[in-house]
Amino acid sequence: MRKKTWYTLLALLVVAAGYWLETKGVDRESYLEQLHVDWGGNTSKNDTIYQDGSHFLPSSTTGQIIHHKGYSLSYSEPHEQAEWVAYKLEKEHLSGVDYKRPYFEMDDAVISGSAHWRNYKDSGYDRGHLCPAADRKFSKEAFTETFLTSNVSPQEHQFNSGIWNRLEQKVRFWASRYDGVYVVTGGILKEIDITIGEEQVAVPKQFYKIVLDYNSGNPKVIAFLIPHEESDKPLYDFVVSVDSLEVISGIDFFSSMDDDVENRIEAFEKWENWHF
DNA sequence: CTGACTTAC
DNA sequence: GTAAGTCAG
């Protein structure tokens, strides 16, 4: 074959590979069906419990619950961020491609308007993902969707890239190990001392994360409450009960769950059942 | 992985 | 605004 032919074939291969990477992951149809059904279409359906045990949305203290395709959130306008972000992390979600990070955008679904990214500019704080970008890498659409300011809290870089990052990686490990987990996460929006930007985005003093394993036999839950500062301590040092987290945050986390199950798992503060 | 920043078009 | 490359925890 002549050189020119080789180059042509090579170019075609590159284009094909690019297209493949672009569309790789769960295809759009099943992606939408899976995620949308899991979390329901609107707030009024939150008291429904699906047979597969999904749909564990927390209560909203702000009355503004928003459902995106890849996650749901409750937006607190006074704090210009979500009080919680909830999503289901499937085992299959984990395989993915490295997408280029897009720019953060405002969330049009937030009626009152979510924070502008300029609030974070030169603030010294990271735009810290609540639903991590790495948890939505199964499609470019899902990945991009995490770059909304409604999915972001001001975080110190040392914290975000440190212990918080460690926790997020642990959640992905659990999702793989336990065949999928439910995640609820956010900052504690109480006793705010520091705000950033013109819109006064609140800087939480603590961040929490709740992980629910509803797939491997007996449901089990683990909750973390971590001070907004870098720490070298092991993650299990920050385990708390869901009950205490509900008191601190004012949010009812598993209100749609069977009371029996809810009462059984929420009081637990033990982490021995979880692999670290 | 988690990010910000700079430079080019 | 988009794209690509660099740098840092």
CSV table of N, CA and C (backbone and C1' of nucleotides) in Angstrom, one decimal, chain A residues 100 103 157-158 161 165, chain C residues 2-5 8-9:
chain,number,residue,atom,x,y,z
A,100,LYS,N,-12.7,16.1,29.0
A,100,LYS,CA,-12.2,17.4,29.3
A,100,LYS,C,-13.2,18.1,30.2
A,103,TYR,N,-16.6,24.3,31.6
A,103,TYR,CA,-16.7,25.4,32.5
A,103,TYR,C,-18.0,25.2,33.3
A,157,HIS,N,-8.9,24.1,49.0
A,157,HIS,CA,-8.3,23.1,48.1
A,157,HIS,C,-7.7,21.9,48.8
A,158,GLN,N,-7.1,22.3,49.9
A,158,GLN,CA,-6.4,21.2,50.7
A,158,GLN,C,-7.4,20.2,51.2
A,161,SER,N,-9.0,18.3,47.8
A,161,SER,CA,-8.1,17.4,47.1
A,161,SER,C,-7.5,16.4,48.2
A,165,ASN,N,-11.5,14.1,48.9
A,165,ASN,CA,-11.2,13.3,47.7
A,165,ASN,C,-11.0,11.9,48.1
C,2,DT,P,-18.3,27.5,24.9
C,2,DT,O5',-17.0,27.1,24.1
C,2,DT,C5',-17.0,27.1,22.7
C,2,DT,C4',-15.7,26.6,22.1
C,2,DT,C3',-15.2,25.3,22.8
C,2,DT,O3',-14.8,24.4,21.8
C,2,DT,C1',-13.5,26.9,23.0
C,3,DA,P,-14.4,22.9,22.1
C,3,DA,O5',-12.8,23.1,22.1
C,3,DA,C5',-12.1,23.7,21.1
C,3,DA,C4',-10.6,23.6,21.3
C,3,DA,C3',-10.2,22.3,22.0
C,3,DA,O3',-9.1,21.7,21.4
C,3,DA,C1',-9.3,24.2,23.1
C,4,DA,P,-8.5,20.3,21.8
C,4,DA,O5',-7.1,20.8,22.4
C,4,DA,C5',-6.3,21.7,21.7
C,4,DA,C4',-5.1,22.1,22.6
C,4,DA,C3',-4.6,20.9,23.4
C,4,DA,O3',-3.2,20.9,23.3
C,4,DA,C1',-5.0,22.7,24.8
C,5,DG,P,-2.3,19.6,23.7
C,5,DG,O5',-1.3,20.3,24.8
C,5,DG,C5',-0.7,21.5,24.5
C,5,DG,C4',-0.3,22.1,25.8
C,5,DG,C3',0.3,21.2,26.8
C,5,DG,O3',1.6,21.5,27.2
C,5,DG,C1',-1.3,22.6,27.9
C,8,DA,P,4.4,23.4,40.2
C,8,DA,O5',3.2,23.1,41.2
C,8,DA,C5',2.3,24.1,41.6
C,8,DA,C4',1.2,23.5,42.5
C,8,DA,C3',1.7,22.4,43.4
C,8,DA,O3',1.2,22.6,44.7
C,8,DA,C1',-0.2,21.7,42.2
C,9,DG,P,1.7,21.8,45.9
C,9,DG,O5',0.4,21.1,46.4
C,9,DG,C5',-0.7,21.9,47.0
C,9,DG,C4',-1.8,21.0,47.4
C,9,DG,C3',-1.4,19.8,48.3
C,9,DG,O3',-2.4,19.6,49.3
C,9,DG,C1',-2.3,18.9,46.3
